[in-house]
């Protein structure tokens, strides 16, 4: 046995294994040829802990696209999409965006979960004059400081999340707060927005301290027991990714939810909270922009049933973003009456569409969606084996939008 | 942020910490140490005896958690499901370990470490994708039986009951490992193989068989770690990567191939993390790495005797 031959063999095996792995990565299949189609390039994360959100968002989009195509498409064309896995990394999101535009010749880019990725793709889309619809990244800078003609956001941003919940928290009797969450842009951005408004509404509140853990930290118990040791009256937690779900569980097992008044913005989303079954904390103040069980309107119930029949689960806010994205695209092309991209952008500005939660609007100035926010308090619902929310208010979108002056200031236009 | 700026804040905070907080933090840190020990002891055993750097060890831990979830949900998500998950999942992972050792690793024992690392790294990628194909990307969770949920009070501060359970199981496994290695014939052969495997072969003992048994035990420990931690975390693809880094850190601190080194390393890392969070939370992430760096400078071969 010659060593050289063996080495060659090992290298061959290694190459074969790498190729085998590459086959499993979603989105590597060659796209169908164009012709009478509107091509959409979807950038989303299907890897690691955030993959749960990614799969659901693309499922929602798929369902919307299928419905639109079955009803005759848009301007006589069908919508087709190709998707790429960003692996939650900004550099991969950007290179995949370039590949989709240059090689796949997509007309519209959609997606991203990671805000840094959204900002990178947005900058590229601006240069290429390709519309980019952001459906899950929630940094307020996407349509604020770094907004431009070609980028749209169909999901509430961190500022909207923080403001909509701070207004309800201000009515609570607590003044001594502790804050914490996943130590990255998203977590800190929600915390900042929350504090900005809570301080404004109730100047006597005091932040005793902060506890931030690395994103995806599996072991939250020592953080929560340390917070308890400081004896705050209320705690604000801003988790993301896989910890989003885990906080519900650990807040219960460590007794944090019972010992203090707990506020966890955004995370009463179904995908996040249903993962822990009945093991989630109760009595927690939270908010979201979509719930499958509220409002109980005909439109929402019909949408939930279609989604459940198609994917065997209840839709969360990612599916809602994906689903409405398909309808934003359809409505804008129909309003434009043409597949011209500049006309598509003009049509998107100020556009209103019907959604499972009612009419939603694309604000013309900053391209940020105006949609209702639901605020609620969590409770056990044994018949579904989950924690759900008692909705205490539906905040109209226009009440929590950043004022145009604020956007102008952030962009240096004032 | 400069150190002298924040130091007064930290010192001012110290007297405010109650004994209850110290005990709660100690117990929670200890429970984390036990999980780390289960995984790292398997890793170090394989490293010591097989001399293979097994990157896929974290994948075995992840599969333990996912298998545990499958058993748990198939049996109606009750307490029977929980106990059977703890029993079946590690055995399933041990079986996978056997396939891995007999099917792949045994062909590369004579090769250089770089090639071995390449192979186990490839297995990590493959298992990661297989987990995604089998269980999907959704988040999963296991609930422990009622008497293990919730918390009890220590000096007025709550400590999760399940974490106490982890500490007990961790100690039982440590004692079991000690009995196996020190008191059984198989354990003696294992120790001999770690010290000098050619000699073991010369004595007429089938070294290949010893390697297979050791790898299976290592895989079982990783699977047990995954199944045990499942109720305290959200089970997701990607949970393998974070843990394998910590496990390697522990193995290096403790001395490569030394099981008691792994126990010591796990205690240091787990407790440093949990007390780090209490005293100085914004820097708690770096404590384990700082300790590893100090150990490597002072004792490059680890705290206890390395078998390498």
mmCIF file of C-alpha atoms in Angstrom, chain A residues 1 3 6-7 10 13-14 17 21-22 24-26 46-53 55 85 87 178 183 210-214 217-226 228-231 241-247 249-250 252-256 259 271-272 275-279 385, chain B residues 13 16-18 21 24-25 28-29 31-32 61 77 108 111-112 115 118-119 122-123 125-126 129-130 132-133 137-144 146 149-151 156-163 229-239 246 273-274 277-278 281-282 284-285 289:
data_model
loop_
_atom_site.group_PDB
_atom_site.id
_atom_site.type_symbol
_atom_site.label_atom_id
_atom_site.label_comp_id
_atom_site.label_asym_id
_atom_site.label_seq_id
_atom_site.Cartn_x
_atom_site.Cartn_y
_atom_site.Cartn_z
ATOM 1 C CA UNK A 1 0.000 0.000 0.000
ATOM 2 C CA UNK A 3 1.018 6.113 1.270
ATOM 3 C CA UNK A 6 -4.005 6.365 0.341
ATOM 4 C CA UNK A 7 -3.679 10.133 0.717
ATOM 5 C CA UNK A 10 -8.691 10.262 1.522
ATOM 6 C CA UNK A 13 -13.437 10.851 -0.052
ATOM 7 C CA UNK A 14 -13.250 14.284 1.555
ATOM 8 C CA UNK A 17 -18.313 14.181 1.391
ATOM 9 C CA UNK A 21 -23.174 17.903 2.191
ATOM 10 C CA UNK A 22 -23.620 20.603 -0.438
ATOM 11 C CA UNK A 24 -28.422 18.882 1.405
ATOM 12 C CA UNK A 25 -28.180 22.665 1.512
ATOM 13 C CA UNK A 26 -31.536 24.067 0.417
ATOM 14 C CA UNK A 46 -32.257 27.938 7.272
ATOM 15 C CA UNK A 47 -29.266 26.946 9.399
ATOM 16 C CA UNK A 48 -28.690 26.728 13.130
ATOM 17 C CA UNK A 49 -31.159 27.878 15.784
ATOM 18 C CA UNK A 50 -32.703 30.728 13.698
ATOM 19 C CA UNK A 51 -33.563 28.165 10.993
ATOM 20 C CA UNK A 52 -36.983 27.601 12.597
ATOM 21 C CA UNK A 53 -37.953 31.173 11.707
ATOM 22 C CA UNK A 55 -38.389 27.764 7.183
ATOM 23 C CA UNK A 85 -29.392 30.055 2.861
ATOM 24 C CA UNK A 87 -26.599 31.002 7.499
ATOM 25 C CA UNK A 178 -33.324 45.272 35.508
ATOM 26 C CA UNK A 183 -25.954 40.656 23.450
ATOM 27 C CA UNK A 210 -28.124 44.979 33.044
ATOM 28 C CA UNK A 211 -27.410 41.349 32.199
ATOM 29 C CA UNK A 212 -26.519 40.436 28.619
ATOM 30 C CA UNK A 213 -25.632 36.957 27.486
ATOM 31 C CA UNK A 214 -23.936 35.884 24.267
ATOM 32 C CA UNK A 217 -26.348 31.079 25.182
ATOM 33 C CA UNK A 218 -27.794 27.670 26.085
ATOM 34 C CA UNK A 219 -27.565 28.003 29.847
ATOM 35 C CA UNK A 220 -29.655 30.939 31.040
ATOM 36 C CA UNK A 221 -30.199 29.784 34.631
ATOM 37 C CA UNK A 222 -27.130 31.516 36.181
ATOM 38 C CA UNK A 223 -28.140 34.794 34.534
ATOM 39 C CA UNK A 224 -31.651 34.623 35.923
ATOM 40 C CA UNK A 225 -30.595 33.589 39.436
ATOM 41 C CA UNK A 226 -28.115 36.507 39.414
ATOM 42 C CA UNK A 228 -33.079 37.550 41.222
ATOM 43 C CA UNK A 229 -30.261 38.138 43.697
ATOM 44 C CA UNK A 230 -30.377 41.868 42.879
ATOM 45 C CA UNK A 231 -34.117 41.957 43.786
ATOM 46 C CA UNK A 241 -32.799 33.403 18.165
ATOM 47 C CA UNK A 242 -33.017 30.162 20.138
ATOM 48 C CA UNK A 243 -32.887 31.923 23.515
ATOM 49 C CA UNK A 244 -36.149 33.622 22.527
ATOM 50 C CA UNK A 245 -37.896 30.361 23.237
ATOM 51 C CA UNK A 246 -35.662 29.290 26.090
ATOM 52 C CA UNK A 247 -36.298 32.404 28.211
ATOM 53 C CA UNK A 249 -38.876 28.108 30.062
ATOM 54 C CA UNK A 250 -36.047 29.311 32.300
ATOM 55 C CA UNK A 252 -40.481 29.709 34.893
ATOM 56 C CA UNK A 253 -38.025 27.132 36.284
ATOM 57 C CA UNK A 254 -35.876 29.730 38.054
ATOM 58 C CA UNK A 255 -38.968 31.381 39.537
ATOM 59 C CA UNK A 256 -38.088 34.715 37.878
ATOM 60 C CA UNK A 259 -40.719 36.901 41.736
ATOM 61 C CA UNK A 271 -43.163 29.821 16.814
ATOM 62 C CA UNK A 272 -41.208 31.057 19.814
ATOM 63 C CA UNK A 275 -41.808 25.304 21.328
ATOM 64 C CA UNK A 276 -41.906 25.120 25.138
ATOM 65 C CA UNK A 277 -45.454 23.750 25.431
ATOM 66 C CA UNK A 278 -46.948 24.452 28.851
ATOM 67 C CA UNK A 279 -43.496 25.019 30.368
ATOM 68 C CA UNK A 385 -50.912 22.486 25.286
ATOM 69 C CA UNK B 13 -21.628 45.710 44.425
ATOM 70 C CA UNK B 16 -24.770 43.571 48.422
ATOM 71 C CA UNK B 17 -24.550 39.891 47.449
ATOM 72 C CA UNK B 18 -26.390 37.716 49.927
ATOM 73 C CA UNK B 21 -27.298 34.376 45.981
ATOM 74 C CA UNK B 24 -28.012 29.582 44.314
ATOM 75 C CA UNK B 25 -25.285 30.595 41.891
ATOM 76 C CA UNK B 28 -26.760 26.387 39.184
ATOM 77 C CA UNK B 29 -23.102 26.534 38.109
ATOM 78 C CA UNK B 31 -25.347 21.600 37.466
ATOM 79 C CA UNK B 32 -23.902 23.104 34.291
ATOM 80 C CA UNK B 61 -24.596 15.307 22.201
ATOM 81 C CA UNK B 77 -44.917 13.779 26.474
ATOM 82 C CA UNK B 108 -7.607 6.088 10.156
ATOM 83 C CA UNK B 111 -2.898 8.285 10.002
ATOM 84 C CA UNK B 112 -1.733 11.697 11.091
ATOM 85 C CA UNK B 115 -6.417 13.669 8.531
ATOM 86 C CA UNK B 118 -10.591 16.274 8.759
ATOM 87 C CA UNK B 119 -12.650 13.100 8.898
ATOM 88 C CA UNK B 122 -16.683 16.008 7.958
ATOM 89 C CA UNK B 123 -18.790 13.764 10.200
ATOM 90 C CA UNK B 125 -21.079 18.534 9.057
ATOM 91 C CA UNK B 126 -22.846 15.401 7.841
ATOM 92 C CA UNK B 129 -27.359 18.151 8.133
ATOM 93 C CA UNK B 130 -28.827 14.723 8.868
ATOM 94 C CA UNK B 132 -31.864 18.959 10.046
ATOM 95 C CA UNK B 133 -33.273 16.465 7.515
ATOM 96 C CA UNK B 137 -35.333 23.200 11.859
ATOM 97 C CA UNK B 138 -38.140 23.845 14.368
ATOM 98 C CA UNK B 139 -37.425 24.295 18.077
ATOM 99 C CA UNK B 140 -38.144 21.346 20.331
ATOM 100 C CA UNK B 141 -38.545 20.991 24.047
ATOM 101 C CA UNK B 142 -38.867 18.260 26.682
ATOM 102 C CA UNK B 143 -40.712 18.701 29.987
ATOM 103 C CA UNK B 144 -39.433 16.882 33.061
ATOM 104 C CA UNK B 146 -43.790 17.421 37.805
ATOM 105 C CA UNK B 149 -40.178 21.213 37.613
ATOM 106 C CA UNK B 150 -40.275 24.538 39.385
ATOM 107 C CA UNK B 151 -37.836 25.629 42.036
ATOM 108 C CA UNK B 156 -34.954 32.947 50.167
ATOM 109 C CA UNK B 157 -33.739 32.635 46.582
ATOM 110 C CA UNK B 158 -35.161 30.080 44.132
ATOM 111 C CA UNK B 159 -33.030 27.304 42.623
ATOM 112 C CA UNK B 160 -34.537 25.145 39.833
ATOM 113 C CA UNK B 161 -35.248 21.575 41.017
ATOM 114 C CA UNK B 162 -34.122 20.089 37.710
ATOM 115 C CA UNK B 163 -30.641 21.522 38.192
ATOM 116 C CA UNK B 229 -29.796 18.959 29.240
ATOM 117 C CA UNK B 230 -32.799 18.897 26.883
ATOM 118 C CA UNK B 231 -35.378 20.008 29.521
ATOM 119 C CA UNK B 232 -33.353 23.121 30.369
ATOM 120 C CA UNK B 233 -32.783 24.371 26.826
ATOM 121 C CA UNK B 234 -34.455 24.707 23.447
ATOM 122 C CA UNK B 235 -33.346 21.798 21.285
ATOM 123 C CA UNK B 236 -32.156 23.153 17.940
ATOM 124 C CA UNK B 237 -29.728 22.320 15.166
ATOM 125 C CA UNK B 238 -26.489 24.155 15.925
ATOM 126 C CA UNK B 239 -26.417 23.256 19.631
ATOM 127 C CA UNK B 246 -16.398 24.372 25.654
ATOM 128 C CA UNK B 273 -19.260 31.096 34.294
ATOM 129 C CA UNK B 274 -21.963 31.192 36.918
ATOM 130 C CA UNK B 277 -22.404 36.267 35.749
ATOM 131 C CA UNK B 278 -23.139 37.190 39.363
ATOM 132 C CA UNK B 281 -21.884 39.850 34.112
ATOM 133 C CA UNK B 282 -20.626 41.889 31.162
ATOM 134 C CA UNK B 284 -18.622 36.597 32.169
ATOM 135 C CA UNK B 285 -18.184 35.300 28.616
ATOM 136 C CA UNK B 289 -11.114 31.622 28.051
#
